[in-house]
């Protein structure tokens, strides 16, 4: 008899600590789930487990924790894990704030529906131009990177229309920091893709497509990439890919693979010379430079007529992108590569690892700027693919600067 009385007391105590979900709106997956509470049972928690946001809360907690217990409290919001069970305490105050926001949003949605349909039925008396009142904090609670793929065309159009006015209200430093933050995300993705591709095996045509598609992001100082220029004008063949500097001069870019052999040892002398493939690339680039220098007027007219772009063809510079300097495993190779690179007239030799380093350095500059929110003037720190001043600032002919 005493045992039965004790069991009845325990049953009554348990009944006061939780309710079991039996409401059909929760679905079969949540049926039988216990919703706990501390202190008196919340007025809005029914015996079948129904409570506003209850289904959604249980679903979200189920995706986050394998074994959890949701507990409604009077004033405590906390999460703690003990003995493999995660106890999530949610205060009535927090639930009340959720109720209010839902009510405000539903009111705005319903008002918006009424306005829209009234504007269709009574166009003279009602228009659909009035925006619904905004509830502060709504946007902060909605914005998440995961929503980007789900944006509709209407959503994207609304954002494009909204951002200019928003940016206009911000300070110059904040606007620049916003641009830097956006650019950092794109550049980090690009840097990761470049680093991954360098260690993979791709053909030369793949690398030409990849570099041509991304070179304006990789290297600051260029404003346009001109491809498909492999045309013969007056018996002269011009390069199939060129870059336009910020002051409209032309640079010629010859693209090889990261795993292209750069140096070849001379066993008799113990020195390293250019690999035959690189020697051919150097000669080809020099021929392109000479062709553009001598027949620049024809190329300039071709670009103007076919691309509606005016460039200056005075003494273009050549850049050869090939190899990976990290493969130079001896100091002798590194020294000979430096001597060979500095000995090429009008051509800069750039390795893929250096291109990646410059890209990462530029990302660091942008990150520092976005943290400080300080205005930065002048050229960016990464510079063009050539060393020294920005490309096109000076063109040297006969020892004199040519504008």
mmCIF file of C-alpha atoms in Angstrom:
data_model
loop_
_atom_site.group_PDB
_atom_site.id
_atom_site.type_symbol
_atom_site.label_atom_id
_atom_site.label_comp_id
_atom_site.label_asym_id
_atom_site.label_seq_id
_atom_site.Cartn_x
_atom_site.Cartn_y
_atom_site.Cartn_z
ATOM 1 C CA UNK A 1 0.000 0.000 0.000
ATOM 2 C CA UNK A 2 2.805 2.408 0.922
ATOM 3 C CA UNK A 3 4.603 1.533 -2.322
ATOM 4 C CA UNK A 4 1.528 2.336 -4.405
ATOM 5 C CA UNK A 5 1.073 5.684 -2.627
ATOM 6 C CA UNK A 6 4.727 6.534 -3.336
ATOM 7 C CA UNK A 7 4.240 5.702 -7.023
ATOM 8 C CA UNK A 8 1.175 7.927 -7.219
ATOM 9 C CA UNK A 9 3.112 10.813 -5.694
ATOM 10 C CA UNK A 10 5.961 10.301 -8.182
ATOM 11 C CA UNK A 11 3.472 10.216 -11.066
ATOM 12 C CA UNK A 12 1.864 13.449 -9.911
ATOM 13 C CA UNK A 13 5.279 15.075 -9.552
ATOM 14 C CA UNK A 14 6.272 13.948 -13.064
ATOM 15 C CA UNK A 15 3.030 15.298 -14.472
ATOM 16 C CA UNK A 16 3.911 18.695 -13.041
ATOM 17 C CA UNK A 17 7.383 18.677 -14.628
ATOM 18 C CA UNK A 18 6.514 18.104 -18.291
ATOM 19 C CA UNK A 19 3.824 17.504 -20.866
ATOM 20 C CA UNK A 20 3.971 14.960 -23.667
ATOM 21 C CA UNK A 21 3.432 16.124 -27.231
ATOM 22 C CA UNK A 22 0.287 14.571 -28.691
ATOM 23 C CA UNK A 23 -0.979 17.461 -30.800
ATOM 24 C CA UNK A 24 -1.288 16.394 -34.455
ATOM 25 C CA UNK A 25 0.179 19.692 -35.682
ATOM 26 C CA UNK A 26 3.617 18.595 -34.427
ATOM 27 C CA UNK A 27 3.689 15.599 -36.773
ATOM 28 C CA UNK A 28 4.540 11.979 -36.094
ATOM 29 C CA UNK A 29 8.271 12.639 -35.727
ATOM 30 C CA UNK A 30 7.785 14.835 -32.648
ATOM 31 C CA UNK A 31 4.905 12.846 -31.188
ATOM 32 C CA UNK A 32 5.779 11.657 -27.692
ATOM 33 C CA UNK A 33 8.436 14.328 -27.146
ATOM 34 C CA UNK A 34 8.433 15.791 -23.640
ATOM 35 C CA UNK A 35 8.341 19.552 -23.066
ATOM 36 C CA UNK A 36 9.612 20.315 -19.566
ATOM 37 C CA UNK A 37 8.994 23.347 -17.398
ATOM 38 C CA UNK A 38 10.299 24.690 -14.119
ATOM 39 C CA UNK A 39 7.870 26.094 -11.593
ATOM 40 C CA UNK A 40 4.172 26.342 -12.448
ATOM 41 C CA UNK A 41 3.132 25.080 -15.855
ATOM 42 C CA UNK A 42 3.120 28.005 -18.334
ATOM 43 C CA UNK A 43 -0.402 29.170 -19.078
ATOM 44 C CA UNK A 44 0.181 28.974 -22.842
ATOM 45 C CA UNK A 45 1.539 25.411 -22.673
ATOM 46 C CA UNK A 46 -1.341 23.014 -23.188
ATOM 47 C CA UNK A 47 -1.520 19.466 -21.917
ATOM 48 C CA UNK A 48 -1.096 18.116 -25.468
ATOM 49 C CA UNK A 49 2.203 20.005 -25.795
ATOM 50 C CA UNK A 50 0.940 22.721 -28.091
ATOM 51 C CA UNK A 51 2.505 26.129 -27.543
ATOM 52 C CA UNK A 52 3.307 28.831 -30.043
ATOM 53 C CA UNK A 53 6.718 28.196 -31.678
ATOM 54 C CA UNK A 54 6.942 24.871 -29.821
ATOM 55 C CA UNK A 55 7.071 22.729 -32.964
ATOM 56 C CA UNK A 56 9.708 24.978 -34.557
ATOM 57 C CA UNK A 57 11.815 25.118 -31.405
ATOM 58 C CA UNK A 58 11.838 21.341 -31.062
ATOM 59 C CA UNK A 59 12.760 20.925 -34.737
ATOM 60 C CA UNK A 60 15.637 23.398 -34.509
ATOM 61 C CA UNK A 61 16.966 21.859 -31.298
ATOM 62 C CA UNK A 62 16.701 18.415 -32.903
ATOM 63 C CA UNK A 63 18.976 19.478 -35.760
ATOM 64 C CA UNK A 64 21.494 20.964 -33.323
ATOM 65 C CA UNK A 65 21.634 18.388 -30.513
ATOM 66 C CA UNK A 66 21.412 14.600 -30.588
ATOM 67 C CA UNK A 67 19.982 14.274 -27.072
ATOM 68 C CA UNK A 68 18.328 17.355 -25.594
ATOM 69 C CA UNK A 69 15.664 18.430 -23.127
ATOM 70 C CA UNK A 70 13.713 21.634 -23.730
ATOM 71 C CA UNK A 71 12.734 23.335 -20.478
ATOM 72 C CA UNK A 72 10.511 26.418 -20.220
ATOM 73 C CA UNK A 73 11.498 28.656 -17.293
ATOM 74 C CA UNK A 74 10.260 31.876 -15.790
ATOM 75 C CA UNK A 75 13.434 33.931 -16.299
ATOM 76 C CA UNK A 76 16.410 31.723 -17.270
ATOM 77 C CA UNK A 77 17.925 31.348 -20.760
ATOM 78 C CA UNK A 78 20.775 28.856 -20.766
ATOM 79 C CA UNK A 79 22.243 25.760 -22.413
ATOM 80 C CA UNK A 80 24.223 23.155 -20.518
ATOM 81 C CA UNK A 81 25.247 19.596 -21.262
ATOM 82 C CA UNK A 82 25.509 17.050 -18.494
ATOM 83 C CA UNK A 83 25.715 13.249 -18.653
ATOM 84 C CA UNK A 84 25.205 13.397 -22.419
ATOM 85 C CA UNK A 85 21.957 15.395 -22.210
ATOM 86 C CA UNK A 86 21.818 19.011 -23.385
ATOM 87 C CA UNK A 87 19.356 21.016 -21.308
ATOM 88 C CA UNK A 88 18.027 24.066 -23.154
ATOM 89 C CA UNK A 89 16.234 26.499 -20.866
ATOM 90 C CA UNK A 90 14.045 29.125 -22.512
ATOM 91 C CA UNK A 91 12.451 31.857 -20.466
ATOM 92 C CA UNK A 92 8.850 32.971 -20.761
ATOM 93 C CA UNK A 93 10.252 36.454 -21.378
ATOM 94 C CA UNK A 94 12.155 35.261 -24.477
ATOM 95 C CA UNK A 95 9.075 33.452 -25.750
ATOM 96 C CA UNK A 96 7.069 36.641 -25.180
ATOM 97 C CA UNK A 97 9.487 38.613 -27.370
ATOM 98 C CA UNK A 98 9.092 35.976 -30.078
ATOM 99 C CA UNK A 99 5.301 36.196 -29.828
ATOM 100 C CA UNK A 100 5.392 39.978 -30.203
ATOM 101 C CA UNK A 101 7.644 39.899 -33.253
ATOM 102 C CA UNK A 102 5.455 37.292 -34.905
ATOM 103 C CA UNK A 103 2.386 39.410 -34.221
ATOM 104 C CA UNK A 104 4.060 42.513 -35.664
ATOM 105 C CA UNK A 105 5.216 40.665 -38.774
ATOM 106 C CA UNK A 106 1.857 38.993 -39.355
ATOM 107 C CA UNK A 107 0.144 42.361 -39.026
ATOM 108 C CA UNK A 108 2.493 43.880 -41.609
ATOM 109 C CA UNK A 109 2.028 40.925 -43.964
ATOM 110 C CA UNK A 110 -1.756 41.097 -43.706
ATOM 111 C CA UNK A 111 -1.753 44.882 -44.117
ATOM 112 C CA UNK A 112 0.472 44.491 -47.168
ATOM 113 C CA UNK A 113 -1.884 41.925 -48.706
ATOM 114 C CA UNK A 114 -4.868 44.206 -48.144
ATOM 115 C CA UNK A 115 -3.046 47.212 -49.647
ATOM 116 C CA UNK A 116 -1.922 45.247 -52.708
ATOM 117 C CA UNK A 117 -5.337 43.811 -53.538
ATOM 118 C CA UNK A 118 -7.109 47.071 -52.750
ATOM 119 C CA UNK A 119 -4.761 48.853 -55.138
ATOM 120 C CA UNK A 120 -5.858 46.414 -57.851
ATOM 121 C CA UNK A 121 -9.576 46.705 -57.051
ATOM 122 C CA UNK A 122 -9.625 50.432 -56.247
ATOM 123 C CA UNK A 123 -6.668 51.961 -58.143
ATOM 124 C CA UNK A 124 -7.897 55.556 -57.768
ATOM 125 C CA UNK A 125 -8.276 55.443 -53.993
ATOM 126 C CA UNK A 126 -5.459 53.021 -53.072
ATOM 127 C CA UNK A 127 -1.908 52.643 -54.389
ATOM 128 C CA UNK A 128 0.632 49.934 -53.686
ATOM 129 C CA UNK A 129 3.496 52.363 -53.196
ATOM 130 C CA UNK A 130 3.272 52.730 -49.432
ATOM 131 C CA UNK A 131 5.823 50.547 -47.646
ATOM 132 C CA UNK A 132 4.651 48.652 -44.552
ATOM 133 C CA UNK A 133 6.047 49.828 -41.203
ATOM 134 C CA UNK A 134 9.384 48.245 -40.383
ATOM 135 C CA UNK A 135 9.935 46.444 -37.081
ATOM 136 C CA UNK A 136 13.511 47.170 -35.845
ATOM 137 C CA UNK A 137 15.605 44.035 -35.565
ATOM 138 C CA UNK A 138 13.662 42.115 -38.209
ATOM 139 C CA UNK A 139 16.415 42.353 -40.825
ATOM 140 C CA UNK A 140 19.140 41.418 -38.340
ATOM 141 C CA UNK A 141 17.238 38.275 -37.458
ATOM 142 C CA UNK A 142 16.777 37.290 -41.099
ATOM 143 C CA UNK A 143 20.107 38.018 -42.805
ATOM 144 C CA UNK A 144 22.248 34.935 -43.250
ATOM 145 C CA UNK A 145 24.548 33.737 -46.031
ATOM 146 C CA UNK A 146 22.403 30.609 -46.392
ATOM 147 C CA UNK A 147 19.529 32.716 -47.691
ATOM 148 C CA UNK A 148 21.449 33.893 -50.784
ATOM 149 C CA UNK A 149 20.622 30.869 -52.998
ATOM 150 C CA UNK A 150 16.960 31.194 -52.030
ATOM 151 C CA UNK A 151 16.591 34.844 -53.057
ATOM 152 C CA UNK A 152 14.070 35.336 -55.839
ATOM 153 C CA UNK A 153 14.563 37.704 -58.775
ATOM 154 C CA UNK A 154 12.214 40.109 -57.001
ATOM 155 C CA UNK A 155 14.335 39.918 -53.830
ATOM 156 C CA UNK A 156 17.521 40.656 -55.768
ATOM 157 C CA UNK A 157 15.948 43.596 -57.587
ATOM 158 C CA UNK A 158 14.786 45.017 -54.252
ATOM 159 C CA UNK A 159 18.292 44.690 -52.773
ATOM 160 C CA UNK A 160 19.879 46.412 -55.774
ATOM 161 C CA UNK A 161 17.427 49.279 -55.408
ATOM 162 C CA UNK A 162 17.918 49.499 -51.626
ATOM 163 C CA UNK A 163 21.729 49.341 -51.323
ATOM 164 C CA UNK A 164 22.604 52.671 -53.018
ATOM 165 C CA UNK A 165 20.399 54.627 -50.607
ATOM 166 C CA UNK A 166 21.745 52.677 -47.636
ATOM 167 C CA UNK A 167 25.376 53.206 -48.661
ATOM 168 C CA UNK A 168 24.714 56.917 -49.176
ATOM 169 C CA UNK A 169 23.827 57.224 -45.482
ATOM 170 C CA UNK A 170 27.110 55.656 -44.337
ATOM 171 C CA UNK A 171 30.452 57.404 -43.874
ATOM 172 C CA UNK A 172 33.129 57.164 -46.568
ATOM 173 C CA UNK A 173 35.262 54.963 -44.324
ATOM 174 C CA UNK A 174 32.393 52.568 -43.695
ATOM 175 C CA UNK A 175 31.547 52.402 -47.403
ATOM 176 C CA UNK A 176 35.155 51.607 -48.288
ATOM 177 C CA UNK A 177 35.282 49.018 -45.511
ATOM 178 C CA UNK A 178 32.100 47.436 -46.866
ATOM 179 C CA UNK A 179 33.631 47.223 -50.332
ATOM 180 C CA UNK A 180 36.825 45.766 -48.870
ATOM 181 C CA UNK A 181 34.906 43.149 -46.883
ATOM 182 C CA UNK A 182 32.983 42.094 -49.988
ATOM 183 C CA UNK A 183 36.169 41.915 -52.032
ATOM 184 C CA UNK A 184 37.956 39.898 -49.334
ATOM 185 C CA UNK A 185 35.376 37.125 -49.568
ATOM 186 C CA UNK A 186 35.730 36.898 -53.359
ATOM 187 C CA UNK A 187 39.528 37.055 -53.273
ATOM 188 C CA UNK A 188 39.836 34.393 -50.564
ATOM 189 C CA UNK A 189 37.705 32.062 -52.651
ATOM 190 C CA UNK A 190 39.888 32.803 -55.670
ATOM 191 C CA UNK A 191 43.129 32.332 -53.705
ATOM 192 C CA UNK A 192 41.937 28.961 -52.427
ATOM 193 C CA UNK A 193 41.016 27.893 -55.954
ATOM 194 C CA UNK A 194 44.410 29.010 -57.294
ATOM 195 C CA UNK A 195 46.342 27.244 -54.524
ATOM 196 C CA UNK A 196 44.371 24.041 -55.143
ATOM 197 C CA UNK A 197 44.804 24.184 -58.916
ATOM 198 C CA UNK A 198 48.576 24.728 -58.680
ATOM 199 C CA UNK A 199 48.906 21.347 -56.992
ATOM 200 C CA UNK A 200 46.698 19.623 -59.573
ATOM 201 C CA UNK A 201 47.360 18.578 -63.163
ATOM 202 C CA UNK A 202 45.757 20.801 -65.785
ATOM 203 C CA UNK A 203 46.527 21.418 -69.410
ATOM 204 C CA UNK A 204 47.861 24.713 -70.737
ATOM 205 C CA UNK A 205 44.501 25.642 -72.293
ATOM 206 C CA UNK A 206 42.808 25.185 -68.887
ATOM 207 C CA UNK A 207 45.299 27.526 -67.254
ATOM 208 C CA UNK A 208 44.892 30.089 -70.017
ATOM 209 C CA UNK A 209 41.124 30.109 -69.484
ATOM 210 C CA UNK A 210 41.488 30.281 -65.677
ATOM 211 C CA UNK A 211 44.021 33.140 -65.686
ATOM 212 C CA UNK A 212 42.221 35.123 -68.365
ATOM 213 C CA UNK A 213 38.958 34.845 -66.425
ATOM 214 C CA UNK A 214 40.478 35.948 -63.090
ATOM 215 C CA UNK A 215 43.539 38.087 -63.810
ATOM 216 C CA UNK A 216 41.757 41.389 -63.145
ATOM 217 C CA UNK A 217 40.928 40.160 -59.627
ATOM 218 C CA UNK A 218 44.364 38.637 -59.050
ATOM 219 C CA UNK A 219 46.327 41.725 -60.010
ATOM 220 C CA UNK A 220 45.293 45.277 -59.239
ATOM 221 C CA UNK A 221 46.321 47.904 -61.779
ATOM 222 C CA UNK A 222 44.642 46.450 -64.838
ATOM 223 C CA UNK A 223 41.256 47.646 -66.043
ATOM 224 C CA UNK A 224 40.530 45.327 -68.955
ATOM 225 C CA UNK A 225 41.549 41.974 -70.408
ATOM 226 C CA UNK A 226 41.546 41.721 -74.199
ATOM 227 C CA UNK A 227 41.347 38.195 -75.544
ATOM 228 C CA UNK A 228 40.823 36.685 -78.992
ATOM 229 C CA UNK A 229 43.248 39.172 -80.524
ATOM 230 C CA UNK A 230 45.115 36.486 -82.460
ATOM 231 C CA UNK A 231 44.608 38.290 -85.766
ATOM 232 C CA UNK A 232 46.910 39.107 -88.643
ATOM 233 C CA UNK A 233 46.816 42.695 -89.844
ATOM 234 C CA UNK A 234 48.984 43.660 -92.767
ATOM 235 C CA UNK A 235 50.930 40.390 -92.507
ATOM 236 C CA UNK A 236 51.689 40.975 -88.808
ATOM 237 C CA UNK A 237 50.370 38.576 -86.163
ATOM 238 C CA UNK A 238 49.393 40.066 -82.806
ATOM 239 C CA UNK A 239 49.079 38.280 -79.436
ATOM 240 C CA UNK A 240 45.863 36.475 -78.545
ATOM 241 C CA UNK A 241 45.683 37.907 -75.021
ATOM 242 C CA UNK A 242 46.673 41.298 -73.622
ATOM 243 C CA UNK A 243 45.977 43.472 -70.590
ATOM 244 C CA UNK A 244 45.134 47.152 -70.445
ATOM 245 C CA UNK A 245 46.728 49.129 -67.614
ATOM 246 C CA UNK A 246 44.905 51.792 -65.644
ATOM 247 C CA UNK A 247 46.314 54.477 -67.979
ATOM 248 C CA UNK A 248 45.411 52.570 -71.173
ATOM 249 C CA UNK A 249 48.780 51.069 -72.076
ATOM 250 C CA UNK A 250 49.084 47.531 -73.352
ATOM 251 C CA UNK A 251 50.816 44.618 -71.593
ATOM 252 C CA UNK A 252 51.207 41.219 -73.233
ATOM 253 C CA UNK A 253 50.699 38.137 -71.052
ATOM 254 C CA UNK A 254 52.033 34.737 -72.106
ATOM 255 C CA UNK A 255 50.556 31.921 -69.995
ATOM 256 C CA UNK A 256 52.206 28.557 -69.398
ATOM 257 C CA UNK A 257 51.560 25.898 -66.738
ATOM 258 C CA UNK A 258 52.723 25.906 -63.084
ATOM 259 C CA UNK A 259 54.438 22.572 -63.658
ATOM 260 C CA UNK A 260 56.207 23.772 -66.812
ATOM 261 C CA UNK A 261 59.962 23.197 -66.431
ATOM 262 C CA UNK A 262 61.637 26.585 -66.102
ATOM 263 C CA UNK A 263 65.347 25.775 -65.847
ATOM 264 C CA UNK A 264 67.598 23.245 -67.558
ATOM 265 C CA UNK A 265 71.023 22.370 -66.188
ATOM 266 C CA UNK A 266 74.167 22.745 -68.292
ATOM 267 C CA UNK A 267 76.191 19.755 -66.995
ATOM 268 C CA UNK A 268 79.443 20.998 -68.494
ATOM 269 C CA UNK A 269 79.380 24.359 -66.732
ATOM 270 C CA UNK A 270 77.228 23.587 -63.710
ATOM 271 C CA UNK A 271 74.875 26.456 -64.499
ATOM 272 C CA UNK A 272 71.155 26.592 -65.216
ATOM 273 C CA UNK A 273 69.650 28.085 -68.363
ATOM 274 C CA UNK A 274 66.114 28.545 -69.566
ATOM 275 C CA UNK A 275 64.304 25.365 -70.462
ATOM 276 C CA UNK A 276 63.665 25.168 -74.264
ATOM 277 C CA UNK A 277 59.910 25.675 -73.741
ATOM 278 C CA UNK A 278 60.517 28.863 -71.758
ATOM 279 C CA UNK A 279 63.067 30.059 -74.332
ATOM 280 C CA UNK A 280 60.423 29.703 -77.048
ATOM 281 C CA UNK A 281 57.921 31.620 -74.893
ATOM 282 C CA UNK A 282 60.458 34.435 -74.400
ATOM 283 C CA UNK A 283 61.170 34.661 -78.140
ATOM 284 C CA UNK A 284 57.473 34.621 -78.952
ATOM 285 C CA UNK A 285 56.739 37.376 -76.429
ATOM 286 C CA UNK A 286 59.613 39.478 -77.786
ATOM 287 C CA UNK A 287 58.228 39.065 -81.302
ATOM 288 C CA UNK A 288 54.794 40.183 -80.105
ATOM 289 C CA UNK A 289 56.294 43.255 -78.439
ATOM 290 C CA UNK A 290 58.173 44.121 -81.626
ATOM 291 C CA UNK A 291 55.050 43.620 -83.762
ATOM 292 C CA UNK A 292 52.940 45.864 -81.568
ATOM 293 C CA UNK A 293 55.688 48.512 -81.419
ATOM 294 C CA UNK A 294 56.098 48.643 -85.193
ATOM 295 C CA UNK A 295 52.463 48.185 -86.204
ATOM 296 C CA UNK A 296 50.677 49.555 -83.186
ATOM 297 C CA UNK A 297 48.530 51.884 -85.256
ATOM 298 C CA UNK A 298 46.902 48.900 -87.015
ATOM 299 C CA UNK A 299 46.197 47.113 -83.722
ATOM 300 C CA UNK A 300 44.917 50.320 -82.168
ATOM 301 C CA UNK A 301 42.495 50.814 -85.071
ATOM 302 C CA UNK A 302 41.408 47.160 -84.854
ATOM 303 C CA UNK A 303 40.665 47.446 -81.119
ATOM 304 C CA UNK A 304 38.808 50.692 -81.644
ATOM 305 C CA UNK A 305 36.653 49.269 -84.437
ATOM 306 C CA UNK A 306 36.020 45.795 -83.002
ATOM 307 C CA UNK A 307 36.127 46.342 -79.225
ATOM 308 C CA UNK A 308 35.319 50.063 -78.962
ATOM 309 C CA UNK A 309 38.380 50.481 -76.783
ATOM 310 C CA UNK A 310 41.218 52.962 -77.263
ATOM 311 C CA UNK A 311 44.672 51.851 -76.087
ATOM 312 C CA UNK A 312 48.201 53.196 -76.279
ATOM 313 C CA UNK A 313 50.488 50.751 -78.052
ATOM 314 C CA UNK A 314 53.823 52.432 -77.275
ATOM 315 C CA UNK A 315 56.431 49.857 -76.193
ATOM 316 C CA UNK A 316 54.181 47.241 -74.519
ATOM 317 C CA UNK A 317 55.612 45.146 -71.743
ATOM 318 C CA UNK A 318 55.604 41.385 -71.728
ATOM 319 C CA UNK A 319 54.827 39.096 -68.789
ATOM 320 C CA UNK A 320 55.467 35.365 -68.856
ATOM 321 C CA UNK A 321 53.543 33.403 -66.234
ATOM 322 C CA UNK A 322 55.000 29.931 -65.785
ATOM 323 C CA UNK A 323 56.475 27.484 -63.303
ATOM 324 C CA UNK A 324 56.670 27.378 -59.534
ATOM 325 C CA UNK A 325 59.752 28.814 -57.805
ATOM 326 C CA UNK A 326 59.173 26.494 -54.866
ATOM 327 C CA UNK A 327 60.548 23.734 -57.111
ATOM 328 C CA UNK A 328 63.994 25.391 -57.065
ATOM 329 C CA UNK A 329 65.501 23.126 -54.431
ATOM 330 C CA UNK A 330 69.038 24.575 -54.417
ATOM 331 C CA UNK A 331 70.418 28.054 -53.928
ATOM 332 C CA UNK A 332 72.217 27.771 -57.276
ATOM 333 C CA UNK A 333 68.891 27.310 -59.073
ATOM 334 C CA UNK A 334 67.377 30.268 -57.237
ATOM 335 C CA UNK A 335 70.371 32.482 -58.023
ATOM 336 C CA UNK A 336 70.498 31.531 -61.703
ATOM 337 C CA UNK A 337 66.742 32.056 -62.045
ATOM 338 C CA UNK A 338 67.119 35.552 -60.609
ATOM 339 C CA UNK A 339 69.975 36.377 -63.007
ATOM 340 C CA UNK A 340 68.085 35.020 -66.012
ATOM 341 C CA UNK A 341 64.888 36.872 -65.071
ATOM 342 C CA UNK A 342 66.668 40.197 -64.669
ATOM 343 C CA UNK A 343 68.456 39.738 -67.988
ATOM 344 C CA UNK A 344 65.311 39.693 -70.154
ATOM 345 C CA UNK A 345 64.660 43.013 -71.860
ATOM 346 C CA UNK A 346 61.100 44.372 -71.581
ATOM 347 C CA UNK A 347 59.805 41.077 -70.119
ATOM 348 C CA UNK A 348 58.944 40.172 -66.541
ATOM 349 C CA UNK A 349 58.960 36.509 -65.532
ATOM 350 C CA UNK A 350 56.301 35.652 -62.940
ATOM 351 C CA UNK A 351 55.893 32.269 -61.256
ATOM 352 C CA UNK A 352 52.573 30.941 -60.008
ATOM 353 C CA UNK A 353 53.662 30.833 -56.372
ATOM 354 C CA UNK A 354 54.595 34.515 -56.569
ATOM 355 C CA UNK A 355 51.213 35.296 -58.137
ATOM 356 C CA UNK A 356 49.515 33.490 -55.233
ATOM 357 C CA UNK A 357 51.701 35.305 -52.683
ATOM 358 C CA UNK A 358 50.785 38.698 -54.151
ATOM 359 C CA UNK A 359 47.123 37.803 -54.080
ATOM 360 C CA UNK A 360 47.324 36.747 -50.411
ATOM 361 C CA UNK A 361 49.274 39.913 -49.565
ATOM 362 C CA UNK A 362 46.553 42.033 -51.114
ATOM 363 C CA UNK A 363 43.917 40.164 -49.101
ATOM 364 C CA UNK A 364 45.901 40.975 -45.936
ATOM 365 C CA UNK A 365 45.947 44.665 -46.881
ATOM 366 C CA UNK A 366 42.176 44.654 -47.361
ATOM 367 C CA UNK A 367 41.627 42.825 -44.060
ATOM 368 C CA UNK A 368 43.727 45.361 -42.164
ATOM 369 C CA UNK A 369 41.839 48.188 -43.823
ATOM 370 C CA UNK A 370 38.406 46.723 -43.079
ATOM 371 C CA UNK A 371 39.381 46.345 -39.406
ATOM 372 C CA UNK A 372 40.641 49.896 -39.051
ATOM 373 C CA UNK A 373 37.945 51.588 -41.189
ATOM 374 C CA UNK A 374 40.599 54.132 -42.062
ATOM 375 C CA UNK A 375 40.591 55.862 -45.436
ATOM 376 C CA UNK A 376 43.374 54.753 -47.755
ATOM 377 C CA UNK A 377 44.522 56.870 -50.674
ATOM 378 C CA UNK A 378 46.834 56.108 -53.554
ATOM 379 C CA UNK A 379 47.553 52.815 -55.261
ATOM 380 C CA UNK A 380 46.795 49.487 -53.655
ATOM 381 C CA UNK A 381 49.607 47.565 -52.073
ATOM 382 C CA UNK A 382 49.541 44.577 -54.401
ATOM 383 C CA UNK A 383 50.478 46.453 -57.555
ATOM 384 C CA UNK A 384 50.477 45.075 -61.082
ATOM 385 C CA UNK A 385 52.198 41.918 -62.176
ATOM 386 C CA UNK A 386 55.328 43.870 -63.026
ATOM 387 C CA UNK A 387 57.597 45.035 -60.230
ATOM 388 C CA UNK A 388 58.136 48.654 -59.324
ATOM 389 C CA UNK A 389 55.635 51.371 -60.175
ATOM 390 C CA UNK A 390 52.185 50.736 -61.538
ATOM 391 C CA UNK A 391 52.172 49.586 -65.156
ATOM 392 C CA UNK A 392 51.888 52.238 -67.791
ATOM 393 C CA UNK A 393 53.018 55.091 -65.536
ATOM 394 C CA UNK A 394 56.181 55.438 -67.562
ATOM 395 C CA UNK A 395 57.242 54.141 -70.935
ATOM 396 C CA UNK A 396 60.971 54.500 -71.541
ATOM 397 C CA UNK A 397 62.350 55.242 -74.946
ATOM 398 C CA UNK A 398 65.784 56.634 -75.510
ATOM 399 C CA UNK A 399 66.176 57.299 -71.803
ATOM 400 C CA UNK A 400 63.236 59.722 -71.699
ATOM 401 C CA UNK A 401 59.828 59.311 -70.168
ATOM 402 C CA UNK A 402 57.033 59.033 -72.675
ATOM 403 C CA UNK A 403 53.487 59.937 -71.659
#
